[in-house]
Amino acid sequence: MNPGTAFVAGRVLFPFACGYFLSYLFRSVNAVIAPNLQADLGIGAGDLGVLTAAYFVTFAAAQLPVGILLDRFGPPRVQAGLMLIAALGAVAFASADSLPMLALSRALIGLGVAGGLMSAMKAIAIWLPRERWALANGAFMTAGGLGALAATVPVEWGLQVAGWPALFWVLAALSVLSAIFIFLAVPDEARPGHDGPGLAAQLRDFGSLLADIRFLKLAPVSVVGMGSGMAIQTLWSGPYLRDVGGLGQGAAAEIQLVLAVALTAGFTLNGIMADRLQRLGVTLAQTMIWTTALYVVCLVVVAAGLFPASPLLWVAFGLTCLTTVLAYPISSADFPVEKSGRVNALLNAVVFGLTFVIQAGIGWIIDLWPQTADGRYPAAAYQWSFGLLAALLAATLAWYALPLRARPRS
């Protein structure tokens, strides 16, 4: 490893990766603590979906302001401040004793971790050449997979020892430490400063991006691909394994651990694969199309209830469910570097805003079926909700793939 690569990895990517680890842990933890929340609060699937998805509302709403701030003030200052907000949200969640307060607290957490991915994407665009972006993004997002992994069996152990409020006190402390680490470790020399375009011009850029055909083709498949993957991995995999797979909470957490390991490996392997294929002349867009097609197949199998508790199925799901993250380096390559924060923030806003709809919508659809005496939902509820996602993903993938030859190579 040459000194330049070591510098970027140690002083730029690693501090942001610590924050992204916590972001994904916050995002995924409700999949394991869901039975505890339902038991303590007496809520159904619909309320659980809204509570968990509150994270995505503020996360999405913050994306455009965060994009402007990143382009104007640079990643370390913005991300350090946001992680302190996440810590405040974790404290509030640990102290809450009602559904509205828990939802508000989770919304505050969503705001605090809203820059976890975008700050790193901006830093990567500043510090690395374009041909290294896909590999760097994949390596960075591995930290998110590790956060998802930590939100499985380790969280289940923590619940048995201390309960979910204590867990969130620990997460609050780790968020503060992450903020300090990012602020002190990440160099700020590449900060754009105040001499860039004004706020009005930056806001106009968002309008032009929304009208750009490249964005209009990329956003739908990104929304459904990442939204469905995150909704299932961060919440609905737990109830699905209980209701369709017939597993207890401990056994379900073990399958979720397998899913998280596969997700982590998928981030790394997809980055390496995309990097290698680019050298062979295969565009990032082409790679994303084929890997997303594999995810459609996995989603159909899950929806059909075939082998619901099979570790192999969930390995395949984890490897493919977030392959549309390649949309970020694709969009970064399509627009100037000085706009990279806003471009990816706009994409993230659309993705996470509609992820709220997907995650809550799954709960609303499941609630159309009555619960059994032991509090379970029938397999048909999951077949319809997951099956609709599979059909929608196939449609958006076809829309994106149709004009492939007309798009510039990424």
mmCIF file of C-alpha atoms in Angstrom:
data_model
loop_
_atom_site.group_PDB
_atom_site.id
_atom_site.type_symbol
_atom_site.label_atom_id
_atom_site.label_comp_id
_atom_site.label_asym_id
_atom_site.label_seq_id
_atom_site.Cartn_x
_atom_site.Cartn_y
_atom_site.Cartn_z
ATOM 1 C CA MET A 1 0.000 0.000 0.000
ATOM 2 C CA ASN A 2 1.543 3.308 -1.056
ATOM 3 C CA PRO A 3 1.583 6.294 1.354
ATOM 4 C CA GLY A 4 -1.188 8.069 -0.542
ATOM 5 C CA THR A 5 -3.542 5.104 -0.238
ATOM 6 C CA ALA A 6 -2.627 4.598 3.422
ATOM 7 C CA PHE A 7 -3.380 8.263 4.136
ATOM 8 C CA VAL A 8 -6.803 8.126 2.484
ATOM 9 C CA ALA A 9 -7.685 4.827 4.158
ATOM 10 C CA GLY A 10 -6.532 5.801 7.649
ATOM 11 C CA ARG A 11 -7.252 9.530 7.846
ATOM 12 C CA VAL A 12 -10.303 9.807 5.578
ATOM 13 C CA LEU A 13 -12.206 6.556 5.074
ATOM 14 C CA PHE A 14 -11.734 4.901 8.483
ATOM 15 C CA PRO A 15 -13.111 7.770 10.642
ATOM 16 C CA PHE A 16 -16.168 8.080 8.410
ATOM 17 C CA ALA A 17 -16.530 4.286 8.386
ATOM 18 C CA CYS A 18 -16.861 4.304 12.182
ATOM 19 C CA GLY A 19 -19.783 6.710 11.892
ATOM 20 C CA TYR A 20 -21.358 4.658 9.107
ATOM 21 C CA PHE A 21 -21.033 1.523 11.228
ATOM 22 C CA LEU A 22 -23.171 3.201 13.877
ATOM 23 C CA SER A 23 -25.581 4.525 11.254
ATOM 24 C CA TYR A 24 -26.293 1.024 10.000
ATOM 25 C CA LEU A 25 -26.492 -0.387 13.508
ATOM 26 C CA PHE A 26 -29.141 2.228 14.359
ATOM 27 C CA ARG A 27 -30.935 1.443 11.096
ATOM 28 C CA SER A 28 -30.979 -2.334 11.642
ATOM 29 C CA VAL A 29 -31.421 -2.766 15.378
ATOM 30 C CA ASN A 30 -35.232 -2.749 15.365
ATOM 31 C CA ALA A 31 -35.282 -6.024 13.404
ATOM 32 C CA VAL A 32 -33.989 -7.750 16.556
ATOM 33 C CA ILE A 33 -35.658 -5.685 19.279
ATOM 34 C CA ALA A 34 -39.038 -5.663 17.456
ATOM 35 C CA PRO A 35 -40.593 -8.390 19.703
ATOM 36 C CA ASN A 36 -39.455 -6.493 22.799
ATOM 37 C CA LEU A 37 -40.936 -3.234 21.527
ATOM 38 C CA GLN A 38 -44.205 -4.942 20.589
ATOM 39 C CA ALA A 39 -44.422 -6.641 23.982
ATOM 40 C CA ASP A 40 -43.562 -3.488 25.957
ATOM 41 C CA LEU A 41 -45.798 -1.154 23.921
ATOM 42 C CA GLY A 42 -48.563 -3.523 22.816
ATOM 43 C CA ILE A 43 -48.361 -2.464 19.148
ATOM 44 C CA GLY A 44 -49.099 -4.260 15.867
ATOM 45 C CA ALA A 45 -47.170 -4.553 12.622
ATOM 46 C CA GLY A 46 -48.425 -1.237 11.245
ATOM 47 C CA ASP A 47 -47.308 0.778 14.303
ATOM 48 C CA LEU A 48 -44.003 -1.076 14.380
ATOM 49 C CA GLY A 49 -43.423 -0.229 10.719
ATOM 50 C CA VAL A 50 -44.152 3.458 11.270
ATOM 51 C CA LEU A 51 -41.971 3.585 14.392
ATOM 52 C CA THR A 52 -39.016 1.992 12.626
ATOM 53 C CA ALA A 53 -39.532 3.987 9.426
ATOM 54 C CA ALA A 54 -39.515 7.313 11.322
ATOM 55 C CA TYR A 55 -35.740 7.067 10.974
ATOM 56 C CA PHE A 56 -36.089 7.313 7.196
ATOM 57 C CA VAL A 57 -38.346 10.400 7.235
ATOM 58 C CA THR A 58 -35.830 12.752 8.834
ATOM 59 C CA PHE A 59 -32.946 10.948 7.172
ATOM 60 C CA ALA A 60 -34.464 11.720 3.773
ATOM 61 C CA ALA A 61 -35.544 15.259 4.673
ATOM 62 C CA ALA A 62 -31.994 16.099 5.760
ATOM 63 C CA GLN A 63 -30.325 14.945 2.549
ATOM 64 C CA LEU A 64 -30.642 18.130 0.483
ATOM 65 C CA PRO A 65 -29.457 20.443 3.307
ATOM 66 C CA VAL A 66 -26.642 17.993 4.084
ATOM 67 C CA GLY A 67 -25.610 17.956 0.414
ATOM 68 C CA ILE A 68 -25.411 21.750 0.365
ATOM 69 C CA LEU A 69 -23.454 21.805 3.615
ATOM 70 C CA LEU A 70 -21.011 19.148 2.389
ATOM 71 C CA ASP A 71 -20.272 21.058 -0.811
ATOM 72 C CA ARG A 72 -19.926 24.307 1.155
ATOM 73 C CA PHE A 73 -18.134 23.334 4.388
ATOM 74 C CA GLY A 74 -16.607 19.907 3.736
ATOM 75 C CA PRO A 75 -17.318 16.432 5.180
ATOM 76 C CA PRO A 76 -15.567 16.374 8.612
ATOM 77 C CA ARG A 77 -17.287 19.389 10.168
ATOM 78 C CA VAL A 78 -20.728 18.426 8.895
ATOM 79 C CA GLN A 79 -20.518 14.766 9.874
ATOM 80 C CA ALA A 80 -19.081 15.415 13.347
ATOM 81 C CA GLY A 81 -21.955 17.761 14.167
ATOM 82 C CA LEU A 82 -24.554 15.324 12.902
ATOM 83 C CA MET A 83 -23.207 12.453 15.007
ATOM 84 C CA LEU A 84 -23.807 14.539 18.132
ATOM 85 C CA ILE A 85 -27.463 14.814 17.087
ATOM 86 C CA ALA A 86 -27.566 11.025 16.717
ATOM 87 C CA ALA A 87 -26.242 10.706 20.263
ATOM 88 C CA LEU A 88 -29.027 12.976 21.514
ATOM 89 C CA GLY A 89 -31.602 10.852 19.693
ATOM 90 C CA ALA A 90 -30.226 7.659 21.240
ATOM 91 C CA VAL A 91 -30.486 9.180 24.727
ATOM 92 C CA ALA A 92 -34.086 10.184 24.008
ATOM 93 C CA PHE A 93 -34.923 6.687 22.700
ATOM 94 C CA ALA A 94 -33.448 5.059 25.807
ATOM 95 C CA SER A 95 -35.531 7.346 28.024
ATOM 96 C CA ALA A 96 -38.827 7.166 26.076
ATOM 97 C CA ASP A 97 -41.820 5.250 27.456
ATOM 98 C CA SER A 98 -44.463 5.747 24.756
ATOM 99 C CA LEU A 99 -44.894 5.107 21.038
ATOM 100 C CA PRO A 100 -44.915 8.818 20.048
ATOM 101 C CA MET A 101 -41.749 9.549 22.028
ATOM 102 C CA LEU A 102 -39.976 6.513 20.604
ATOM 103 C CA ALA A 103 -40.951 7.572 17.070
ATOM 104 C CA LEU A 104 -39.715 11.129 17.657
ATOM 105 C CA SER A 105 -36.485 9.816 19.145
ATOM 106 C CA ARG A 106 -35.890 7.505 16.205
ATOM 107 C CA ALA A 107 -36.592 10.403 13.853
ATOM 108 C CA LEU A 108 -33.889 12.395 15.672
ATOM 109 C CA ILE A 109 -31.485 9.473 15.240
ATOM 110 C CA GLY A 110 -32.294 9.445 11.527
ATOM 111 C CA LEU A 111 -31.398 13.124 11.305
ATOM 112 C CA GLY A 112 -28.134 12.543 13.153
ATOM 113 C CA VAL A 113 -26.895 9.778 10.866
ATOM 114 C CA ALA A 114 -28.164 11.427 7.678
ATOM 115 C CA GLY A 115 -24.654 12.317 6.509
ATOM 116 C CA GLY A 116 -23.011 8.966 7.193
ATOM 117 C CA LEU A 117 -22.845 7.843 3.587
ATOM 118 C CA MET A 118 -22.849 11.205 1.805
ATOM 119 C CA SER A 119 -19.930 12.620 3.789
ATOM 120 C CA ALA A 120 -17.771 9.657 2.781
ATOM 121 C CA MET A 121 -18.917 9.843 -0.856
ATOM 122 C CA LYS A 122 -17.909 13.499 -0.921
ATOM 123 C CA ALA A 123 -14.544 12.718 0.677
ATOM 124 C CA ILE A 124 -13.926 9.909 -1.805
ATOM 125 C CA ALA A 125 -14.701 12.263 -4.703
ATOM 126 C CA ILE A 126 -12.210 14.789 -3.270
ATOM 127 C CA TRP A 127 -9.353 12.463 -2.398
ATOM 128 C CA LEU A 128 -9.450 9.636 -4.958
ATOM 129 C CA PRO A 129 -9.375 9.428 -8.783
ATOM 130 C CA ARG A 130 -12.671 8.601 -10.493
ATOM 131 C CA GLU A 131 -11.661 5.081 -11.525
ATOM 132 C CA ARG A 132 -11.214 4.147 -7.839
ATOM 133 C CA TRP A 133 -14.624 5.355 -6.660
ATOM 134 C CA ALA A 134 -16.557 2.093 -7.037
ATOM 135 C CA LEU A 135 -13.909 0.112 -5.142
ATOM 136 C CA ALA A 136 -13.607 2.747 -2.392
ATOM 137 C CA ASN A 137 -17.386 2.977 -2.050
ATOM 138 C CA GLY A 138 -17.661 -0.800 -1.727
ATOM 139 C CA ALA A 139 -14.886 -0.950 0.859
ATOM 140 C CA PHE A 140 -16.435 1.906 2.840
ATOM 141 C CA MET A 141 -19.924 0.417 2.787
ATOM 142 C CA THR A 142 -18.512 -2.776 4.277
ATOM 143 C CA ALA A 143 -18.540 -0.812 7.531
ATOM 144 C CA GLY A 144 -22.309 -0.536 7.149
ATOM 145 C CA GLY A 145 -22.523 -4.289 6.748
ATOM 146 C CA LEU A 146 -20.526 -4.713 9.939
ATOM 147 C CA GLY A 147 -23.007 -2.409 11.665
ATOM 148 C CA ALA A 148 -25.857 -4.589 10.415
ATOM 149 C CA LEU A 149 -23.950 -7.629 11.677
ATOM 150 C CA ALA A 150 -23.563 -6.041 15.109
ATOM 151 C CA ALA A 151 -27.342 -5.504 15.172
ATOM 152 C CA THR A 152 -28.058 -9.252 15.182
ATOM 153 C CA VAL A 153 -26.758 -11.812 17.683
ATOM 154 C CA PRO A 154 -24.675 -9.244 19.663
ATOM 155 C CA VAL A 155 -27.813 -7.133 20.154
ATOM 156 C CA GLU A 156 -29.779 -10.230 21.153
ATOM 157 C CA TRP A 157 -27.147 -10.974 23.796
ATOM 158 C CA GLY A 158 -27.329 -7.389 25.010
ATOM 159 C CA LEU A 159 -31.108 -7.622 25.322
ATOM 160 C CA GLN A 160 -30.779 -10.670 27.547
ATOM 161 C CA VAL A 161 -28.227 -8.934 29.778
ATOM 162 C CA ALA A 162 -29.468 -5.361 30.070
ATOM 163 C CA GLY A 163 -32.511 -4.629 27.868
ATOM 164 C CA TRP A 164 -32.989 -2.249 24.958
ATOM 165 C CA PRO A 165 -32.825 1.081 26.893
ATOM 166 C CA ALA A 166 -29.298 0.265 28.120
ATOM 167 C CA LEU A 167 -28.334 -0.653 24.565
ATOM 168 C CA PHE A 168 -29.262 2.831 23.358
ATOM 169 C CA TRP A 169 -27.293 4.506 26.151
ATOM 170 C CA VAL A 170 -24.231 2.649 24.871
ATOM 171 C CA LEU A 171 -24.981 3.725 21.300
ATOM 172 C CA ALA A 172 -25.263 7.329 22.466
ATOM 173 C CA ALA A 173 -21.781 7.191 24.004
ATOM 174 C CA LEU A 174 -20.307 5.608 20.877
ATOM 175 C CA SER A 175 -21.880 8.329 18.726
ATOM 176 C CA VAL A 176 -20.172 11.045 20.763
ATOM 177 C CA LEU A 177 -16.819 9.273 20.441
ATOM 178 C CA SER A 178 -17.354 8.955 16.682
ATOM 179 C CA ALA A 179 -18.028 12.680 16.361
ATOM 180 C CA ILE A 180 -14.829 13.523 18.193
ATOM 181 C CA PHE A 181 -12.799 11.059 16.099
ATOM 182 C CA ILE A 182 -14.089 12.443 12.794
ATOM 183 C CA PHE A 183 -13.539 16.068 13.787
ATOM 184 C CA LEU A 184 -9.964 15.484 14.983
ATOM 185 C CA ALA A 185 -8.746 12.896 12.478
ATOM 186 C CA VAL A 186 -10.106 13.874 9.055
ATOM 187 C CA PRO A 187 -8.055 16.570 7.276
ATOM 188 C CA ASP A 188 -9.984 19.680 6.312
ATOM 189 C CA GLU A 189 -7.551 21.095 3.743
ATOM 190 C CA ALA A 190 -9.820 20.112 0.835
ATOM 191 C CA ARG A 191 -12.815 21.976 2.255
ATOM 192 C CA PRO A 192 -14.406 24.008 -0.546
ATOM 193 C CA GLY A 193 -14.982 27.038 1.656
ATOM 194 C CA HIS A 194 -17.402 29.900 1.056
ATOM 195 C CA ASP A 195 -16.241 30.927 -2.405
ATOM 196 C CA GLY A 196 -18.454 28.452 -4.277
ATOM 197 C CA PRO A 197 -21.933 29.089 -5.648
ATOM 198 C CA GLY A 198 -24.471 30.737 -3.380
ATOM 199 C CA LEU A 199 -27.423 29.050 -1.746
ATOM 200 C CA ALA A 200 -29.882 30.109 -4.463
ATOM 201 C CA ALA A 201 -27.656 28.650 -7.186
ATOM 202 C CA GLN A 202 -27.245 25.421 -5.242
ATOM 203 C CA LEU A 203 -31.003 25.078 -4.867
ATOM 204 C CA ARG A 204 -31.473 25.687 -8.592
ATOM 205 C CA ASP A 205 -29.021 22.860 -9.216
ATOM 206 C CA PHE A 206 -31.383 20.475 -7.450
ATOM 207 C CA GLY A 207 -34.133 21.439 -9.874
ATOM 208 C CA SER A 208 -31.917 20.862 -12.890
ATOM 209 C CA LEU A 209 -30.819 17.491 -11.508
ATOM 210 C CA LEU A 210 -34.441 16.411 -11.040
ATOM 211 C CA ALA A 211 -35.080 17.200 -14.708
ATOM 212 C CA ASP A 212 -31.989 15.352 -15.943
ATOM 213 C CA ILE A 213 -32.870 12.149 -17.817
ATOM 214 C CA ARG A 214 -29.883 10.343 -16.293
ATOM 215 C CA PHE A 215 -31.274 10.961 -12.824
ATOM 216 C CA LEU A 216 -34.831 10.112 -13.838
ATOM 217 C CA LYS A 217 -33.695 6.744 -15.171
ATOM 218 C CA LEU A 218 -31.460 5.926 -12.217
ATOM 219 C CA ALA A 219 -33.619 6.991 -9.274
ATOM 220 C CA PRO A 220 -36.590 4.555 -9.544
ATOM 221 C CA VAL A 221 -34.561 1.338 -9.583
ATOM 222 C CA SER A 222 -32.333 2.749 -6.840
ATOM 223 C CA VAL A 223 -35.360 3.535 -4.677
ATOM 224 C CA VAL A 224 -37.015 0.143 -5.018
ATOM 225 C CA GLY A 225 -33.758 -1.818 -4.919
ATOM 226 C CA MET A 226 -32.242 -0.209 -1.847
ATOM 227 C CA GLY A 227 -35.610 0.543 -0.235
ATOM 228 C CA SER A 228 -36.841 -3.045 -0.367
ATOM 229 C CA GLY A 229 -33.482 -4.428 0.718
ATOM 230 C CA MET A 230 -33.198 -2.067 3.675
ATOM 231 C CA ALA A 231 -36.838 -2.498 4.705
ATOM 232 C CA ILE A 232 -36.502 -6.280 4.860
ATOM 233 C CA GLN A 233 -32.989 -6.426 6.298
ATOM 234 C CA THR A 234 -33.516 -3.741 8.948
ATOM 235 C CA LEU A 235 -36.976 -4.832 10.138
ATOM 236 C CA TRP A 236 -39.181 -7.304 8.301
ATOM 237 C CA SER A 237 -36.706 -10.179 8.132
ATOM 238 C CA GLY A 238 -37.286 -10.722 11.850
ATOM 239 C CA PRO A 239 -41.103 -11.015 11.747
ATOM 240 C CA TYR A 240 -40.862 -13.006 8.483
ATOM 241 C CA LEU A 241 -38.537 -15.589 10.023
ATOM 242 C CA ARG A 242 -40.866 -15.855 13.006
ATOM 243 C CA ASP A 243 -44.164 -16.041 11.113
ATOM 244 C CA VAL A 244 -43.190 -17.808 7.872
ATOM 245 C CA GLY A 245 -40.035 -19.625 8.977
ATOM 246 C CA GLY A 246 -41.443 -20.641 12.366
ATOM 247 C CA LEU A 247 -38.292 -19.569 14.240
ATOM 248 C CA GLY A 248 -37.957 -18.220 17.757
ATOM 249 C CA GLN A 249 -36.276 -14.892 18.471
ATOM 250 C CA GLY A 250 -32.848 -16.400 19.116
ATOM 251 C CA ALA A 251 -32.879 -18.607 16.009
ATOM 252 C CA ALA A 252 -34.157 -15.697 13.902
ATOM 253 C CA ALA A 253 -31.286 -13.529 15.173
ATOM 254 C CA GLU A 254 -28.836 -16.205 14.040
ATOM 255 C CA ILE A 255 -30.282 -16.143 10.500
ATOM 256 C CA GLN A 256 -30.141 -12.349 10.594
ATOM 257 C CA LEU A 257 -26.482 -12.666 11.532
ATOM 258 C CA VAL A 258 -25.971 -14.798 8.410
ATOM 259 C CA LEU A 259 -27.808 -12.128 6.399
ATOM 260 C CA ALA A 260 -25.629 -9.376 7.853
ATOM 261 C CA VAL A 261 -22.418 -11.291 7.109
ATOM 262 C CA ALA A 262 -23.559 -11.797 3.510
ATOM 263 C CA LEU A 263 -24.524 -8.123 3.264
ATOM 264 C CA THR A 264 -21.076 -7.108 4.473
ATOM 265 C CA ALA A 265 -19.372 -9.440 2.031
ATOM 266 C CA GLY A 266 -21.658 -8.197 -0.710
ATOM 267 C CA PHE A 267 -20.543 -4.609 -0.282
ATOM 268 C CA THR A 268 -16.882 -5.600 -0.587
ATOM 269 C CA LEU A 269 -17.327 -8.131 -3.388
ATOM 270 C CA ASN A 270 -19.564 -5.844 -5.432
ATOM 271 C CA GLY A 271 -16.997 -3.054 -5.187
ATOM 272 C CA ILE A 272 -14.164 -5.368 -6.251
ATOM 273 C CA MET A 273 -16.241 -6.911 -9.031
ATOM 274 C CA ALA A 274 -17.362 -3.536 -10.393
ATOM 275 C CA ASP A 275 -13.765 -2.266 -10.300
ATOM 276 C CA ARG A 276 -12.442 -5.307 -12.183
ATOM 277 C CA LEU A 277 -15.249 -5.289 -14.739
ATOM 278 C CA GLN A 278 -14.675 -1.608 -15.464
ATOM 279 C CA ARG A 279 -11.113 -2.477 -16.479
ATOM 280 C CA LEU A 280 -12.582 -5.008 -18.919
ATOM 281 C CA GLY A 281 -14.890 -2.405 -20.454
ATOM 282 C CA VAL A 282 -18.083 -3.295 -18.550
ATOM 283 C CA THR A 283 -19.782 -0.145 -17.283
ATOM 284 C CA LEU A 284 -21.035 0.306 -13.737
ATOM 285 C CA ALA A 285 -24.544 0.595 -15.169
ATOM 286 C CA GLN A 286 -24.292 -2.808 -16.834
ATOM 287 C CA THR A 287 -22.935 -4.387 -13.658
ATOM 288 C CA MET A 288 -25.789 -2.924 -11.617
ATOM 289 C CA ILE A 289 -28.407 -4.188 -14.056
ATOM 290 C CA TRP A 290 -27.259 -7.812 -13.898
ATOM 291 C CA THR A 291 -26.708 -7.911 -10.139
ATOM 292 C CA THR A 292 -30.094 -6.296 -9.525
ATOM 293 C CA ALA A 293 -31.718 -8.914 -11.749
ATOM 294 C CA LEU A 294 -30.279 -11.558 -9.416
ATOM 295 C CA TYR A 295 -31.793 -9.704 -6.465
ATOM 296 C CA VAL A 296 -35.213 -9.796 -8.155
ATOM 297 C CA VAL A 297 -34.934 -13.596 -8.287
ATOM 298 C CA CYS A 298 -34.020 -13.776 -4.584
ATOM 299 C CA LEU A 299 -36.892 -11.482 -3.646
ATOM 300 C CA VAL A 300 -39.348 -13.650 -5.580
ATOM 301 C CA VAL A 301 -38.137 -16.756 -3.738
ATOM 302 C CA VAL A 302 -38.499 -15.020 -0.357
ATOM 303 C CA ALA A 303 -41.963 -13.743 -1.276
ATOM 304 C CA ALA A 304 -43.051 -17.217 -2.329
ATOM 305 C CA GLY A 305 -42.064 -18.607 1.072
ATOM 306 C CA LEU A 306 -39.685 -21.176 -0.405
ATOM 307 C CA PHE A 307 -37.052 -22.331 2.105
ATOM 308 C CA PRO A 308 -37.879 -19.380 4.425
ATOM 309 C CA ALA A 309 -35.338 -20.339 7.117
ATOM 310 C CA SER A 310 -32.586 -21.550 4.795
ATOM 311 C CA PRO A 311 -29.244 -19.832 5.489
ATOM 312 C CA LEU A 312 -28.335 -20.222 1.797
ATOM 313 C CA LEU A 313 -31.370 -18.184 0.753
ATOM 314 C CA TRP A 314 -30.449 -15.376 3.128
ATOM 315 C CA VAL A 315 -26.818 -15.482 2.001
ATOM 316 C CA ALA A 316 -28.004 -14.921 -1.567
ATOM 317 C CA PHE A 317 -30.373 -12.202 -0.403
ATOM 318 C CA GLY A 318 -27.630 -10.406 1.530
ATOM 319 C CA LEU A 319 -25.178 -10.556 -1.377
ATOM 320 C CA THR A 320 -27.636 -9.012 -3.829
ATOM 321 C CA CYS A 321 -30.174 -6.887 -1.951
ATOM 322 C CA LEU A 322 -28.193 -3.633 -2.009
ATOM 323 C CA THR A 323 -26.406 -3.915 -5.348
ATOM 324 C CA THR A 324 -28.101 -0.708 -6.497
ATOM 325 C CA VAL A 325 -25.681 1.216 -4.263
ATOM 326 C CA LEU A 326 -23.641 1.359 -7.476
ATOM 327 C CA ALA A 327 -26.036 4.177 -8.329
ATOM 328 C CA TYR A 328 -23.898 6.493 -6.187
ATOM 329 C CA PRO A 329 -20.621 6.186 -8.127
ATOM 330 C CA ILE A 330 -22.664 6.153 -11.347
ATOM 331 C CA SER A 331 -24.275 9.481 -10.469
ATOM 332 C CA SER A 332 -20.972 10.910 -9.195
ATOM 333 C CA ALA A 333 -19.313 10.100 -12.515
ATOM 334 C CA ASP A 334 -22.115 11.736 -14.502
ATOM 335 C CA PHE A 335 -21.760 15.169 -12.872
ATOM 336 C CA PRO A 336 -18.896 17.528 -11.854
ATOM 337 C CA VAL A 337 -17.048 16.782 -8.606
ATOM 338 C CA GLU A 338 -18.048 20.138 -7.088
ATOM 339 C CA LYS A 339 -21.682 19.010 -7.341
ATOM 340 C CA SER A 340 -21.100 15.476 -6.062
ATOM 341 C CA GLY A 341 -22.424 16.229 -2.592
ATOM 342 C CA ARG A 342 -25.699 17.581 -3.956
ATOM 343 C CA VAL A 343 -26.108 14.875 -6.606
ATOM 344 C CA ASN A 344 -25.723 11.997 -4.189
ATOM 345 C CA ALA A 345 -27.697 13.819 -1.500
ATOM 346 C CA LEU A 346 -30.614 14.224 -3.893
ATOM 347 C CA LEU A 347 -30.449 10.542 -4.807
ATOM 348 C CA ASN A 348 -30.234 9.621 -1.137
ATOM 349 C CA ALA A 349 -33.209 11.867 -0.312
ATOM 350 C CA VAL A 350 -35.349 10.111 -2.900
ATOM 351 C CA VAL A 351 -34.153 6.644 -1.868
ATOM 352 C CA PHE A 352 -34.635 7.071 1.870
ATOM 353 C CA GLY A 353 -37.787 9.145 1.607
ATOM 354 C CA LEU A 354 -39.511 6.366 -0.292
ATOM 355 C CA THR A 355 -37.893 3.706 1.889
ATOM 356 C CA PHE A 356 -40.112 5.094 4.643
ATOM 357 C CA VAL A 357 -43.116 4.414 2.395
ATOM 358 C CA ILE A 358 -41.858 0.906 1.568
ATOM 359 C CA GLN A 359 -41.066 -0.064 5.156
ATOM 360 C CA ALA A 360 -44.281 1.346 6.589
ATOM 361 C CA GLY A 361 -46.272 0.080 3.605
ATOM 362 C CA ILE A 362 -45.151 -3.498 4.209
ATOM 363 C CA GLY A 363 -46.552 -3.210 7.724
ATOM 364 C CA TRP A 364 -49.821 -1.738 6.505
ATOM 365 C CA ILE A 365 -50.261 -4.553 3.970
ATOM 366 C CA ILE A 366 -49.399 -7.237 6.530
ATOM 367 C CA ASP A 367 -51.942 -5.731 8.925
ATOM 368 C CA LEU A 368 -54.684 -6.445 6.361
ATOM 369 C CA TRP A 369 -54.510 -10.062 7.559
ATOM 370 C CA PRO A 370 -55.629 -10.924 11.116
ATOM 371 C CA GLN A 371 -53.080 -12.204 13.607
ATOM 372 C CA THR A 372 -53.281 -15.724 14.940
ATOM 373 C CA ALA A 373 -53.846 -16.429 18.620
ATOM 374 C CA ASP A 374 -50.090 -16.438 19.260
ATOM 375 C CA GLY A 375 -49.555 -13.065 17.545
ATOM 376 C CA ARG A 376 -48.284 -14.298 14.164
ATOM 377 C CA TYR A 377 -49.320 -13.202 10.686
ATOM 378 C CA PRO A 378 -50.084 -15.688 7.873
ATOM 379 C CA ALA A 379 -47.603 -16.382 5.089
ATOM 380 C CA ALA A 380 -50.005 -14.814 2.565
ATOM 381 C CA ALA A 381 -49.442 -11.405 4.162
ATOM 382 C CA TYR A 382 -45.730 -11.577 3.382
ATOM 383 C CA GLN A 383 -46.319 -13.105 -0.057
ATOM 384 C CA TRP A 384 -48.392 -10.124 -1.106
ATOM 385 C CA SER A 385 -46.196 -7.418 0.439
ATOM 386 C CA PHE A 386 -42.854 -8.857 -0.733
ATOM 387 C CA GLY A 387 -44.322 -9.997 -4.052
ATOM 388 C CA LEU A 388 -45.479 -6.468 -4.877
ATOM 389 C CA LEU A 389 -41.932 -5.241 -4.189
ATOM 390 C CA ALA A 390 -40.479 -7.867 -6.537
ATOM 391 C CA ALA A 391 -42.857 -6.841 -9.334
ATOM 392 C CA LEU A 392 -42.107 -3.142 -8.816
ATOM 393 C CA LEU A 393 -38.362 -3.751 -8.806
ATOM 394 C CA ALA A 394 -38.562 -5.733 -12.040
ATOM 395 C CA ALA A 395 -40.493 -2.888 -13.676
ATOM 396 C CA THR A 396 -38.062 -0.166 -12.581
ATOM 397 C CA LEU A 397 -35.087 -2.293 -13.626
ATOM 398 C CA ALA A 398 -36.587 -2.691 -17.095
ATOM 399 C CA TRP A 399 -37.119 1.094 -17.265
ATOM 400 C CA TYR A 400 -33.480 1.704 -16.363
ATOM 401 C CA ALA A 401 -32.068 -0.955 -18.695
ATOM 402 C CA LEU A 402 -34.110 0.001 -21.750
ATOM 403 C CA PRO A 403 -32.078 3.082 -22.836
ATOM 404 C CA LEU A 404 -28.696 1.723 -21.704
ATOM 405 C CA ARG A 405 -27.000 2.285 -25.049
ATOM 406 C CA ALA A 406 -28.103 5.921 -25.089
ATOM 407 C CA ARG A 407 -26.456 6.747 -21.770
ATOM 408 C CA PRO A 408 -22.827 7.864 -21.515
ATOM 409 C CA ARG A 409 -20.447 5.241 -20.200
ATOM 410 C CA SER A 410 -19.907 5.624 -16.459
#
